[in-house]
CSV table of N, CA, C and O in Angstrom, one decimal:
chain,number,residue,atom,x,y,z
A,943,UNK,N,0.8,-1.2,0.0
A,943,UNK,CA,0.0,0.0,0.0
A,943,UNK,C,0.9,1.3,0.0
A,943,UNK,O,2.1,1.1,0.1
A,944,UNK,N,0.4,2.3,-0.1
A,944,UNK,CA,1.1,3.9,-0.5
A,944,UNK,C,0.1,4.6,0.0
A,944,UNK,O,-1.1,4.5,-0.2
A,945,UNK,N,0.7,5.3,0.7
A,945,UNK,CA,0.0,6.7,1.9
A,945,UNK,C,0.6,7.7,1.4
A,945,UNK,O,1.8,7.8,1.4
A,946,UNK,N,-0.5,8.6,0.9
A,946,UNK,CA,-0.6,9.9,0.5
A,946,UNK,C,-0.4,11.2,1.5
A,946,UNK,O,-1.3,10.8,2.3
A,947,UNK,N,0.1,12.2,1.9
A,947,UNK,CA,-0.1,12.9,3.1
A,947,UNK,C,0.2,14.4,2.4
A,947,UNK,O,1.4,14.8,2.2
A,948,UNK,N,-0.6,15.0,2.1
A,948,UNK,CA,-0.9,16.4,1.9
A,948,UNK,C,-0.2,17.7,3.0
A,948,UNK,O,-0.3,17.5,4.2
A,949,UNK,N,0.4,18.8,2.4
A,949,UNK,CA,0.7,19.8,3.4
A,949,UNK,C,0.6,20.9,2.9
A,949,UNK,O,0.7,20.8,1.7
A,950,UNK,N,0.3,22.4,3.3
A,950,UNK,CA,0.7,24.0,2.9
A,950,UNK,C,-0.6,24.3,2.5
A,950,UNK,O,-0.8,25.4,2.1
A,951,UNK,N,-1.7,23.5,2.6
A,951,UNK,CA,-2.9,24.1,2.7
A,951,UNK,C,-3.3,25.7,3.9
A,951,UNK,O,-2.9,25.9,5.0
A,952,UNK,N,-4.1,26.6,3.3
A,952,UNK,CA,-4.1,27.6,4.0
A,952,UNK,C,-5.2,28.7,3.7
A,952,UNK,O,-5.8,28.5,2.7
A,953,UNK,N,-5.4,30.0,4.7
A,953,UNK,CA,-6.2,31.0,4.3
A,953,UNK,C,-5.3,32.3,3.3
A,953,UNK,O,-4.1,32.5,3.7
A,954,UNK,N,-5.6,32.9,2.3
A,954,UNK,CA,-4.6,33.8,1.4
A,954,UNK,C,-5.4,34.7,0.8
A,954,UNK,O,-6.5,34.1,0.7
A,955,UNK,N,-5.6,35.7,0.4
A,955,UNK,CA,-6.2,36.7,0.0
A,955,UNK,C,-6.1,36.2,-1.3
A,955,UNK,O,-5.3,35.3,-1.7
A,956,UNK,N,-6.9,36.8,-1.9
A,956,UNK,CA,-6.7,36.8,-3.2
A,956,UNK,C,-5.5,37.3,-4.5
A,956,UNK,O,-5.6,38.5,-4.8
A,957,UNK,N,-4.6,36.5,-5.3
A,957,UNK,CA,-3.9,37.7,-6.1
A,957,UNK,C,-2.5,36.4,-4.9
A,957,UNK,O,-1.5,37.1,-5.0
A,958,UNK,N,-2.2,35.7,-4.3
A,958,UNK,CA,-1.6,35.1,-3.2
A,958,UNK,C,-0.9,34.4,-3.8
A,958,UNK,O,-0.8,34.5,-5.0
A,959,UNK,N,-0.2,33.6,-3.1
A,959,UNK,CA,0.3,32.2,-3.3
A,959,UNK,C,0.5,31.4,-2.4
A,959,UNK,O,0.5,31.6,-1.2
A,960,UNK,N,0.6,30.2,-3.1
A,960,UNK,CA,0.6,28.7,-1.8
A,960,UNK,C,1.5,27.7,-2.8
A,960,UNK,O,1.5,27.5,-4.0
A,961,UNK,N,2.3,27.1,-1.5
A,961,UNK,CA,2.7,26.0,-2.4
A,961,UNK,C,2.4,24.9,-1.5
A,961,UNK,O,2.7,24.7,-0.4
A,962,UNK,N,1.4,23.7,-2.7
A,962,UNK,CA,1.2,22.5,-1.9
A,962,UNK,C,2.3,21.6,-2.1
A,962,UNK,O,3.2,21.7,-3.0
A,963,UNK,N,2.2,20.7,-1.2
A,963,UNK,CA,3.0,19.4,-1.1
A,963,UNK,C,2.8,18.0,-0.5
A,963,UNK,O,2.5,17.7,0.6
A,964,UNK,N,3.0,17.2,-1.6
A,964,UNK,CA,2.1,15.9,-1.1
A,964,UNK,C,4.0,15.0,-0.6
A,964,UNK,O,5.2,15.4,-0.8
A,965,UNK,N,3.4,13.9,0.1
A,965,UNK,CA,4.4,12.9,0.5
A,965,UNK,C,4.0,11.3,0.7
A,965,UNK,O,3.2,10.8,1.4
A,966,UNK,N,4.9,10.7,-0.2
A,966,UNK,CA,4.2,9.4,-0.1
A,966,UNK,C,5.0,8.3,0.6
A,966,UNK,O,6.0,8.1,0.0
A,967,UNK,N,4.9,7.9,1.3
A,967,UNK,CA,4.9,6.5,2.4
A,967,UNK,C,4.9,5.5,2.0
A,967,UNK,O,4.3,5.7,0.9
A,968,UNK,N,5.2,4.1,2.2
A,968,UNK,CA,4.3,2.5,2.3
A,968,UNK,C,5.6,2.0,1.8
A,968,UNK,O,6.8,2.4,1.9
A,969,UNK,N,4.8,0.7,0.8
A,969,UNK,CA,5.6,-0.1,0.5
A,969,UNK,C,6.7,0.3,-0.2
A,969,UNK,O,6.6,0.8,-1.4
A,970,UNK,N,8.1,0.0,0.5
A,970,UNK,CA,9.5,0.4,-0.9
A,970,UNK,C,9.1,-0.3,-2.3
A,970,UNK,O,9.1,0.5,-3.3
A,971,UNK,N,8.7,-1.6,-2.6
A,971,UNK,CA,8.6,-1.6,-4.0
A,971,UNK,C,7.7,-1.4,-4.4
A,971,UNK,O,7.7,-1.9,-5.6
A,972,UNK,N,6.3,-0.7,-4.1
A,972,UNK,CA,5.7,-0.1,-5.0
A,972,UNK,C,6.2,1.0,-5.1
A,972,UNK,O,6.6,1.2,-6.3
A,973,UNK,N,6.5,2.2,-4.3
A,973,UNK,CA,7.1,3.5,-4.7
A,973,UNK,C,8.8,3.2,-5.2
A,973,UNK,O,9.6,4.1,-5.4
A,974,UNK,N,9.0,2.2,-5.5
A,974,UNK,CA,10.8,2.0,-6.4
A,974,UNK,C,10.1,2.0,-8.1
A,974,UNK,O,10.7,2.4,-9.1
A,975,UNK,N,8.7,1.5,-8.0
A,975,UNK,CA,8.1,1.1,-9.2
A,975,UNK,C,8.1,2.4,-10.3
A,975,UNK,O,7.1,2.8,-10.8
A,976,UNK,N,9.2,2.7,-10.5
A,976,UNK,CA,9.6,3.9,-11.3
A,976,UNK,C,9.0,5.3,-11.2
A,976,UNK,O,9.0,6.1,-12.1
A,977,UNK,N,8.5,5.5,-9.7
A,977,UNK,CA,7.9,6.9,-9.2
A,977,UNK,C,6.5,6.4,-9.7
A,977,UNK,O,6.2,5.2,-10.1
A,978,UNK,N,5.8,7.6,-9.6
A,978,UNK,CA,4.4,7.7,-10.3
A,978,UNK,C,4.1,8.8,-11.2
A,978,UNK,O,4.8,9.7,-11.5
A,979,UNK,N,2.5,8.4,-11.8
A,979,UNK,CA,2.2,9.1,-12.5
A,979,UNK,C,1.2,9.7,-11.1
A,979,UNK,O,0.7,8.9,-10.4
A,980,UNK,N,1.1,11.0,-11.0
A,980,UNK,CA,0.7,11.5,-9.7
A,980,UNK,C,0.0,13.2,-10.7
A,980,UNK,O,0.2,13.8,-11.7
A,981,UNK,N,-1.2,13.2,-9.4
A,981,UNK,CA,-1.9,14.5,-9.9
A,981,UNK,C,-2.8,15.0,-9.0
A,981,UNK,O,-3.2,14.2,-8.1
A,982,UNK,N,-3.2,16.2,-9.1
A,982,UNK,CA,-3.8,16.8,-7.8
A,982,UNK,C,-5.0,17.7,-8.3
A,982,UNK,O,-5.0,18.6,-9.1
A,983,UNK,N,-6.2,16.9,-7.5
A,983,UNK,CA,-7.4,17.5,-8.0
A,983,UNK,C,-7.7,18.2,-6.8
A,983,UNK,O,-7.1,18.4,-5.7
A,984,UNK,N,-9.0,18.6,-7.1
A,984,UNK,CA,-9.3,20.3,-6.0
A,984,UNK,C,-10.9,19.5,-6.0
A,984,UNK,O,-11.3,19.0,-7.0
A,985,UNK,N,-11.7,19.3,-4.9
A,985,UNK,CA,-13.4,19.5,-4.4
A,985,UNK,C,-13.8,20.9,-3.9
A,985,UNK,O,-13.3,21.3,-2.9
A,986,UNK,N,-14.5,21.4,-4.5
A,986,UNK,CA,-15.2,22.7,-3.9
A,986,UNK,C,-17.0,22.2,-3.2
A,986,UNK,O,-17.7,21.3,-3.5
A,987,UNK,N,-17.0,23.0,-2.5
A,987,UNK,CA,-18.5,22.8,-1.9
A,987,UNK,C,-19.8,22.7,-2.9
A,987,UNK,O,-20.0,23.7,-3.6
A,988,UNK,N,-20.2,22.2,-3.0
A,988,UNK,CA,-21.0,21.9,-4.0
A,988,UNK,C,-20.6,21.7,-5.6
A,988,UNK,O,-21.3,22.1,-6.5
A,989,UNK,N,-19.6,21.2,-5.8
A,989,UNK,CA,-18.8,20.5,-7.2
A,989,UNK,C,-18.0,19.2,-6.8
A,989,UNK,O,-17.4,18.8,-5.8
A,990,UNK,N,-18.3,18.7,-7.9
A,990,UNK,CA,-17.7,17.1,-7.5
A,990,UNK,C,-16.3,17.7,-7.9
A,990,UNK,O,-15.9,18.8,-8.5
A,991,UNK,N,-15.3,16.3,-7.2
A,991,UNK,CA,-14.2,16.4,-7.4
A,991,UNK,C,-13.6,17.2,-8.8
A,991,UNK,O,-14.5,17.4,-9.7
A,992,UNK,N,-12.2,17.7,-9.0
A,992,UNK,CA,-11.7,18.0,-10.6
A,992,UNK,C,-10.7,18.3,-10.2
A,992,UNK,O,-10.2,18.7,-9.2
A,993,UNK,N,-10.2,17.8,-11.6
A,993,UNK,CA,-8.7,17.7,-11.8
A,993,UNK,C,-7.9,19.4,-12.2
A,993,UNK,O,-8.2,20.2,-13.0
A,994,UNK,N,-7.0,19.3,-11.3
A,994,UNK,CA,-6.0,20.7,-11.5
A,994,UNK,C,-5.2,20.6,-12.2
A,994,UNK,O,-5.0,21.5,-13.1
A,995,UNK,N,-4.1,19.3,-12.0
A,995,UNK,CA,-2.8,19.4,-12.7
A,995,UNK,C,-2.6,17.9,-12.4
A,995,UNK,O,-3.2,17.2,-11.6
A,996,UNK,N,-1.3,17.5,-13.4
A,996,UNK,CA,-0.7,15.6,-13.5
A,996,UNK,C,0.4,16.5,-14.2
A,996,UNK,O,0.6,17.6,-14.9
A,997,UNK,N,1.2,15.0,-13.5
A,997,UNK,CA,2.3,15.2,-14.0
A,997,UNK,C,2.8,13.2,-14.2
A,997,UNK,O,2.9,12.4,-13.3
A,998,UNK,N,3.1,13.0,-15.7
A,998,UNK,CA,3.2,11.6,-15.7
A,998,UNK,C,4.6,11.1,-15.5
A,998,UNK,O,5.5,11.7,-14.9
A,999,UNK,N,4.7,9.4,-16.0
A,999,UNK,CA,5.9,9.0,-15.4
A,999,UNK,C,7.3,9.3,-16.7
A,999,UNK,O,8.5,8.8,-16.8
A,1000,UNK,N,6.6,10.1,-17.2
A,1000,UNK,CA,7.4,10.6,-18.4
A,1000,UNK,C,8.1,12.1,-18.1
A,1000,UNK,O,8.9,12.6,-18.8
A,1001,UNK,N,7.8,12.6,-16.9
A,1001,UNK,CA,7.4,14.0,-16.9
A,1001,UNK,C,6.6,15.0,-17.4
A,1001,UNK,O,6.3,16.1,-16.9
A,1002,UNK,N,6.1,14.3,-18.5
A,1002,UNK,CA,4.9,15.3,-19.3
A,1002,UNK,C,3.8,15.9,-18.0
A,1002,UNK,O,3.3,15.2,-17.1
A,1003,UNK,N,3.5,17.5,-18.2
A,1003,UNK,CA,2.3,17.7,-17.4
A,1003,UNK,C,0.9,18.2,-17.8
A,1003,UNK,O,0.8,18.4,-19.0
A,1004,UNK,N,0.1,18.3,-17.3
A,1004,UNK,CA,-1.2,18.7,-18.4
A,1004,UNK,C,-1.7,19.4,-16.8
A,1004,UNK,O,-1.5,19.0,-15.7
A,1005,UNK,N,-2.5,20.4,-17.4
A,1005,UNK,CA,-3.3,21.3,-16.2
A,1005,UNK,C,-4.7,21.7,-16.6
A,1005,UNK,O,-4.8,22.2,-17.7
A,1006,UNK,N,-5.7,21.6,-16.0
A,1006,UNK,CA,-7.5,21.8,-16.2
A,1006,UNK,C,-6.7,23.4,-17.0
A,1006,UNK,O,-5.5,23.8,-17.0
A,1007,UNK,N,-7.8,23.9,-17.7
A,1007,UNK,CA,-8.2,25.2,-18.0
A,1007,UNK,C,-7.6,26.2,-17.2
A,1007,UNK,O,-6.8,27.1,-17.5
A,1008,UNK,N,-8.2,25.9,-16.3
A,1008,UNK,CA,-8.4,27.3,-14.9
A,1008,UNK,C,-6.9,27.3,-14.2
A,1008,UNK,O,-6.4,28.3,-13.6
A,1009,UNK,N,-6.4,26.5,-14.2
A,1009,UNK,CA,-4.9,26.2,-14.0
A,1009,UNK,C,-3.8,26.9,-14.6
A,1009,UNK,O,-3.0,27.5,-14.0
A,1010,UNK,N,-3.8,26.7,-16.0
A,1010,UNK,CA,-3.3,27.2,-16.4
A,1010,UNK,C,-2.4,28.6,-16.5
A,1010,UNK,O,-3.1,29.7,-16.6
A,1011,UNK,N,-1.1,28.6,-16.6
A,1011,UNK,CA,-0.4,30.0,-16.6
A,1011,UNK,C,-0.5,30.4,-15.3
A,1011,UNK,O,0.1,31.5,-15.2
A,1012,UNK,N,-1.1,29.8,-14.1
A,1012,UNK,CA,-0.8,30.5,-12.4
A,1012,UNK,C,-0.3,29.0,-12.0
A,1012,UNK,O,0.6,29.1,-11.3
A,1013,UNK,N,-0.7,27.7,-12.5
A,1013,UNK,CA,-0.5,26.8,-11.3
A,1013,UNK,C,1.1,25.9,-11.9
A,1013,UNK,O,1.1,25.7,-13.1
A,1014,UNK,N,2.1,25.6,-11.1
A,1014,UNK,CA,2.9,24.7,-11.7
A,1014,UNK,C,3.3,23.5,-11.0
A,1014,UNK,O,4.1,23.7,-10.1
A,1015,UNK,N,2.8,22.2,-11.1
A,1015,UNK,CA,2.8,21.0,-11.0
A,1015,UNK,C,4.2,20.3,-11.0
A,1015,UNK,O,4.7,20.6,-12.1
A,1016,UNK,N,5.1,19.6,-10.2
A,1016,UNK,CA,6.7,18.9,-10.1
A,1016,UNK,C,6.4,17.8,-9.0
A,1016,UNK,O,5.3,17.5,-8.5
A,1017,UNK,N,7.5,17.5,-9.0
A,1017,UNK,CA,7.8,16.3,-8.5
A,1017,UNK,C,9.0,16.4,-8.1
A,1017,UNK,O,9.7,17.2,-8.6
A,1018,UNK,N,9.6,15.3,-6.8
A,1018,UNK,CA,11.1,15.7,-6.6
A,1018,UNK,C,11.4,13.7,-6.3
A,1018,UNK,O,11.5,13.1,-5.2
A,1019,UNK,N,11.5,13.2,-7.4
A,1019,UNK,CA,12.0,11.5,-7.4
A,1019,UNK,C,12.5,11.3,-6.3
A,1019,UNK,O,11.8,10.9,-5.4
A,1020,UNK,N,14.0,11.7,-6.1
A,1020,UNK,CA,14.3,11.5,-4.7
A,1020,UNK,C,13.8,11.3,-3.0
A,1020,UNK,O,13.8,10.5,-2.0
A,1021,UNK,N,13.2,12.7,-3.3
A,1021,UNK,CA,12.6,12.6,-2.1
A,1021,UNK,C,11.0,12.2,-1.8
A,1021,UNK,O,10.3,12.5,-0.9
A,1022,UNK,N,10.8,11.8,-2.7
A,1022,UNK,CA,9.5,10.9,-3.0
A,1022,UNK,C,8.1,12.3,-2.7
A,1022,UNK,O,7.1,12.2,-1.9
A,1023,UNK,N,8.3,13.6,-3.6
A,1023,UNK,CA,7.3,15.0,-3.1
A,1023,UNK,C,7.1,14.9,-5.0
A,1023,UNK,O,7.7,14.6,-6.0
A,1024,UNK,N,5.3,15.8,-4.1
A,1024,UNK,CA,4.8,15.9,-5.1
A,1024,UNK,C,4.5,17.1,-4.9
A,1024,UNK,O,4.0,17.3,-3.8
A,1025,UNK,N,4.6,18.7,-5.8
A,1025,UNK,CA,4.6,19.8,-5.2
A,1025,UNK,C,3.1,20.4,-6.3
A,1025,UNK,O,2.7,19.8,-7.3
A,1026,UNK,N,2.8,21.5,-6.0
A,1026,UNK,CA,1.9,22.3,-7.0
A,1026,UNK,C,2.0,24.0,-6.5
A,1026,UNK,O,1.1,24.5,-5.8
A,1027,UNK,N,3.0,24.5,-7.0
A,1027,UNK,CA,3.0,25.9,-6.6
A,1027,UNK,C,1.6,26.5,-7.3
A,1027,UNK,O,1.1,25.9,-8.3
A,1028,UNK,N,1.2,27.5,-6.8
A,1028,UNK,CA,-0.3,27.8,-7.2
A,1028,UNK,C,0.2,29.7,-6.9
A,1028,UNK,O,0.8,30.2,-5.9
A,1029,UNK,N,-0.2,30.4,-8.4
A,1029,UNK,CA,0.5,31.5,-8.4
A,1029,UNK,C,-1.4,32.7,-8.7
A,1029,UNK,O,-2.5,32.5,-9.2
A,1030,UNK,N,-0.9,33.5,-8.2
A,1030,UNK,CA,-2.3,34.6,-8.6
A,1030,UNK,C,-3.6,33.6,-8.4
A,1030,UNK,O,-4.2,33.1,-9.4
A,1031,UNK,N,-3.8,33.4,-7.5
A,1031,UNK,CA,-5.0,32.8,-6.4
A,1031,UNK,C,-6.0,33.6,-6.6
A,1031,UNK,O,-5.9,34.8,-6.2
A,1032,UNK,N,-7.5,32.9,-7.2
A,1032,UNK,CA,-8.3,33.4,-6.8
A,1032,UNK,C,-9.7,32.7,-6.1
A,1032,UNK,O,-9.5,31.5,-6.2
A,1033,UNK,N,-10.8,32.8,-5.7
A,1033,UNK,CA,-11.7,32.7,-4.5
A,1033,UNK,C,-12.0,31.3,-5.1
A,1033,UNK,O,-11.7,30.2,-4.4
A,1034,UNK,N,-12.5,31.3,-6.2
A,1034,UNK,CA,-12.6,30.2,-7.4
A,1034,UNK,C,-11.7,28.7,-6.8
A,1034,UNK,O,-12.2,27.5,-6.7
A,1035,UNK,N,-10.1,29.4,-6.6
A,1035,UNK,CA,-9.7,28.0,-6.1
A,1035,UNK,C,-9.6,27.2,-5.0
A,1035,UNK,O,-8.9,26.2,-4.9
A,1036,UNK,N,-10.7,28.2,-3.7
A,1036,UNK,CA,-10.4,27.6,-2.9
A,1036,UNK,C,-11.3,25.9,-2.9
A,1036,UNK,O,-12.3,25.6,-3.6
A,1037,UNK,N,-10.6,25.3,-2.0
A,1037,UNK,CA,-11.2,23.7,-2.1
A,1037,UNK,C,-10.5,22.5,-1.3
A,1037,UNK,O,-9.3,22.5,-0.9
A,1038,UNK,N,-11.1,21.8,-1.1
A,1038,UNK,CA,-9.9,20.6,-0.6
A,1038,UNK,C,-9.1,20.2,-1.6
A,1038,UNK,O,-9.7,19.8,-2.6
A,1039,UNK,N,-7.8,20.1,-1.7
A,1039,UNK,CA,-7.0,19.8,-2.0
A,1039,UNK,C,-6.4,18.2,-2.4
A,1039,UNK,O,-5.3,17.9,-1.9
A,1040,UNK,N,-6.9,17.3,-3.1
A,1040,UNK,CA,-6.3,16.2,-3.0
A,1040,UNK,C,-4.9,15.9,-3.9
A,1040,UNK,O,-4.8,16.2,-5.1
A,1041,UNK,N,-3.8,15.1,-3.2
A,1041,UNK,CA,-2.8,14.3,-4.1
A,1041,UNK,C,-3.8,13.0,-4.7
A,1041,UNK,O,-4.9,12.6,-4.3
A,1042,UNK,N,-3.3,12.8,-5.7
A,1042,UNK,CA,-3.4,11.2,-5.7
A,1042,UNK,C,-2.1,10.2,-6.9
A,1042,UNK,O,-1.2,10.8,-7.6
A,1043,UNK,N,-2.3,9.2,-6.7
A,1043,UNK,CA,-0.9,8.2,-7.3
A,1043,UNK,C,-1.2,7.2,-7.7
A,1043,UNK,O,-2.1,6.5,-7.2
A,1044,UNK,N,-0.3,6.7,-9.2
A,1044,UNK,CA,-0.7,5.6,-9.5
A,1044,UNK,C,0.8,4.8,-10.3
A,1044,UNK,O,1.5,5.6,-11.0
A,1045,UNK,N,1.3,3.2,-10.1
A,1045,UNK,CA,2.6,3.6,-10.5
A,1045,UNK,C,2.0,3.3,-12.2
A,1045,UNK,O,0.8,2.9,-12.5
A,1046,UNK,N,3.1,3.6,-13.0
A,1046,UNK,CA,3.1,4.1,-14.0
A,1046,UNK,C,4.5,3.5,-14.6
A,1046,UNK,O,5.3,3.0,-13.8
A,1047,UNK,N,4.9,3.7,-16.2
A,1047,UNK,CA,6.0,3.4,-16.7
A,1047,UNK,C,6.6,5.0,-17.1
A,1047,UNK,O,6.0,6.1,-17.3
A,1048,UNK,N,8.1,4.7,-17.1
A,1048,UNK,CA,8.3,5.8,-18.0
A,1048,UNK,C,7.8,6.2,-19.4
A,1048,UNK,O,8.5,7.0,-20.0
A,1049,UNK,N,7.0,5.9,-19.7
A,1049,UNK,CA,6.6,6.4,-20.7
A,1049,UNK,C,5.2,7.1,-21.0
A,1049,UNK,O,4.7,7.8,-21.9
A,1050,UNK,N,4.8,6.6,-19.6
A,1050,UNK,CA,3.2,7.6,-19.3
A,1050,UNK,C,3.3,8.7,-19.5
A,1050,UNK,O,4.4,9.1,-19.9
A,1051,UNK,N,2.4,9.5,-19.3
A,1051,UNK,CA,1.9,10.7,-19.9
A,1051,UNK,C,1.2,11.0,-19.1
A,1051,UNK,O,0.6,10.1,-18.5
A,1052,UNK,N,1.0,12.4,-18.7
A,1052,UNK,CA,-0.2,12.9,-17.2
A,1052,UNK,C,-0.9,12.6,-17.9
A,1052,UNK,O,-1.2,12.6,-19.1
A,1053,UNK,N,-1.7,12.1,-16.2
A,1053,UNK,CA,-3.7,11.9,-16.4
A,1053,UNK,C,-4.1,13.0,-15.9
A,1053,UNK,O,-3.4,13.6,-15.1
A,1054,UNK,N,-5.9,13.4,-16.5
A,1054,UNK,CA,-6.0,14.6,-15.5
A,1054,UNK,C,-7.5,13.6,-15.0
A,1054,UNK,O,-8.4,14.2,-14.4
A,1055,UNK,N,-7.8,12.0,-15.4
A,1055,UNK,CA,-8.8,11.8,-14.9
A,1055,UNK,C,-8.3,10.9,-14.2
A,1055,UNK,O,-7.4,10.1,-14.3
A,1056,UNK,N,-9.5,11.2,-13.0
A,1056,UNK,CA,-9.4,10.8,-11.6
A,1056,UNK,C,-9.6,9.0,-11.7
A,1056,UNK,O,-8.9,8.4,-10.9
A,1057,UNK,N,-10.3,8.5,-12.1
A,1057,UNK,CA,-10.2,7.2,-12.3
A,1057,UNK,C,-8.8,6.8,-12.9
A,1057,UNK,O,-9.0,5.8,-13.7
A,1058,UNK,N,-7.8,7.1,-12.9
A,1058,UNK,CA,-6.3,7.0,-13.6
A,1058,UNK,C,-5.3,6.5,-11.9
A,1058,UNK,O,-4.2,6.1,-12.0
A,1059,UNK,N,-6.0,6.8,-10.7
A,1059,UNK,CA,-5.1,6.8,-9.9
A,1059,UNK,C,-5.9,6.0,-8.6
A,1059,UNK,O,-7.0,6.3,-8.2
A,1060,UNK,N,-4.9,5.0,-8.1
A,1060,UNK,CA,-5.1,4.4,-6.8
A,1060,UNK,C,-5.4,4.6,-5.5
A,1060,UNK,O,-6.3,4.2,-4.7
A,1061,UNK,N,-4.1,5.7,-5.3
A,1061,UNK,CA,-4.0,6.1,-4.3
A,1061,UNK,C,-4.2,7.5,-4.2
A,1061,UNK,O,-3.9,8.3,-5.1
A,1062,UNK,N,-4.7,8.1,-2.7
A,1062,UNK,CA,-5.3,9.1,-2.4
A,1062,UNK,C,-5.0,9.8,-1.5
A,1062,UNK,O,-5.9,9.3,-0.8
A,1063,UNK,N,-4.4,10.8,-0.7
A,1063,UNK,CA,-4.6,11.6,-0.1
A,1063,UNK,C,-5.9,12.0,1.0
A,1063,UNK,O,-7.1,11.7,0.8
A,1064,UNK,N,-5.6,12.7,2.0
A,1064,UNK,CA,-6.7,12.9,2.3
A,1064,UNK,C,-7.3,14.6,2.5
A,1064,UNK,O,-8.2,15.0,3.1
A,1065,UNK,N,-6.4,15.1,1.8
A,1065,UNK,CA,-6.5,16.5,1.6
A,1065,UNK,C,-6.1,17.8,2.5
A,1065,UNK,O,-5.8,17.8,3.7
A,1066,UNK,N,-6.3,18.5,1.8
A,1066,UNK,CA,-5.3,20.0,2.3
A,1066,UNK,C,-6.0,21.0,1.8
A,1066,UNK,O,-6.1,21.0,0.6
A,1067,UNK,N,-6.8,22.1,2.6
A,1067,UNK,CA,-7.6,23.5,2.4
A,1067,UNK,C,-7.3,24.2,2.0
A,1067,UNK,O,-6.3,24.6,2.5
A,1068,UNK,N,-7.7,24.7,1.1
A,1068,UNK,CA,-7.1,25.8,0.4
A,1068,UNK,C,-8.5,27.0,0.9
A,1068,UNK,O,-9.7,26.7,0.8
A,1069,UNK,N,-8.2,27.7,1.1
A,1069,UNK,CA,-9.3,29.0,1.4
A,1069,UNK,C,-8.8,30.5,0.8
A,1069,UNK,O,-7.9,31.1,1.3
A,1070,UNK,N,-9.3,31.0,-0.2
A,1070,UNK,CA,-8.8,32.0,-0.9
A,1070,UNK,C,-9.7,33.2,-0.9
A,1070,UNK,O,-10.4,33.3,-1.8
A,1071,UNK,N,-9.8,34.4,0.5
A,1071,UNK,CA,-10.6,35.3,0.3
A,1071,UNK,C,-10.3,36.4,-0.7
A,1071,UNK,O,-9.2,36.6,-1.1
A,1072,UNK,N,-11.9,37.1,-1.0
A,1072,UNK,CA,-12.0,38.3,-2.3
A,1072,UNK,C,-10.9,39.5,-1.4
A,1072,UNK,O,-10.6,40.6,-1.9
C-alpha cells in the first residue's frame, strides 16, 4: 500500500500564493516502481471532485483550463514529493486539495482523470478570500 499525506494548505487573500506538497509513504517496492504518474485534483463545496494538474511518469504535465499559466505541478523522485506551486489565487480556487498516485512506466503521460489513480490523499484547504 502507499499513503498519500498532503501539506501548505491555507487561508490567502486573493492575487496570493501557496505552495502544496504531497508525501508518499508505504511499501518500498511499490514507490521503487519507477515513481508515479501523480496528480492533484481540487473539491469545492458543491462541485464534485476536478482535476488541476498531473504530472506523468514521463514528466509530461497537463493542467485543467483554470490552471493554467498560475498553477505549476513537479515532483522531486528523490525525495519521493509531489509539489503544485499555485500562483495569482483566486476565490474560485479555494477547495480541498487532494494528491493522488498511480505507479506508472516511464513512458506515461499525465492523467488529469481521476479514475487513472489508486491512491489518495486525504487532503489539504485551500481557502482563498475576495
Amino acid at each position: 500500500q502507499v499513503h498519500l499525506a498532503e501539506f501548505g494548505g491555507d487561508s490567502v487573500q486573493a492575487g496570493g500564493s501557496l505552495r502544496l506538497a504531497c508525501a508518499a509513504h508505504g511499501n518500498a517496492v511499490v514507490i521503487s516502481y519507477n515513481w508515479f504518474c501523480m496528480g492533484w485534483f481540487r473539491q469545492s463545496p458543491g462541485k464534485g471532485r476536478e482535476a488541476v494538474a498531473a504530472i506523468g511518469g514521463d514528466d509530461s504535465t497537463d493542467y485543467a483550463e483554470s490552471a493554467k499559466g498560475r498553477f505549476t505541478i513537479s515532483k522531486d523522485k528523490r525525495e519521493k514529493k509531489l509539489y503544485l506551486q499555485m500562483n495569482n489565487l483566486a476565490p474560485e480556487d479555494s477547495g480541498l486539495y487532494y494528491c493522488a498516485a498511480d505507479g506508472c512506466s516511464d513512458h506515461s503521460s499525465a492523467r488529469l482523470e481521476a479514475d487513472s489513480y489508486s491512491y489518495w490523499g486525504q487532503g489539504t484547504l485551500v481557502n482563498v478570500s475576495s
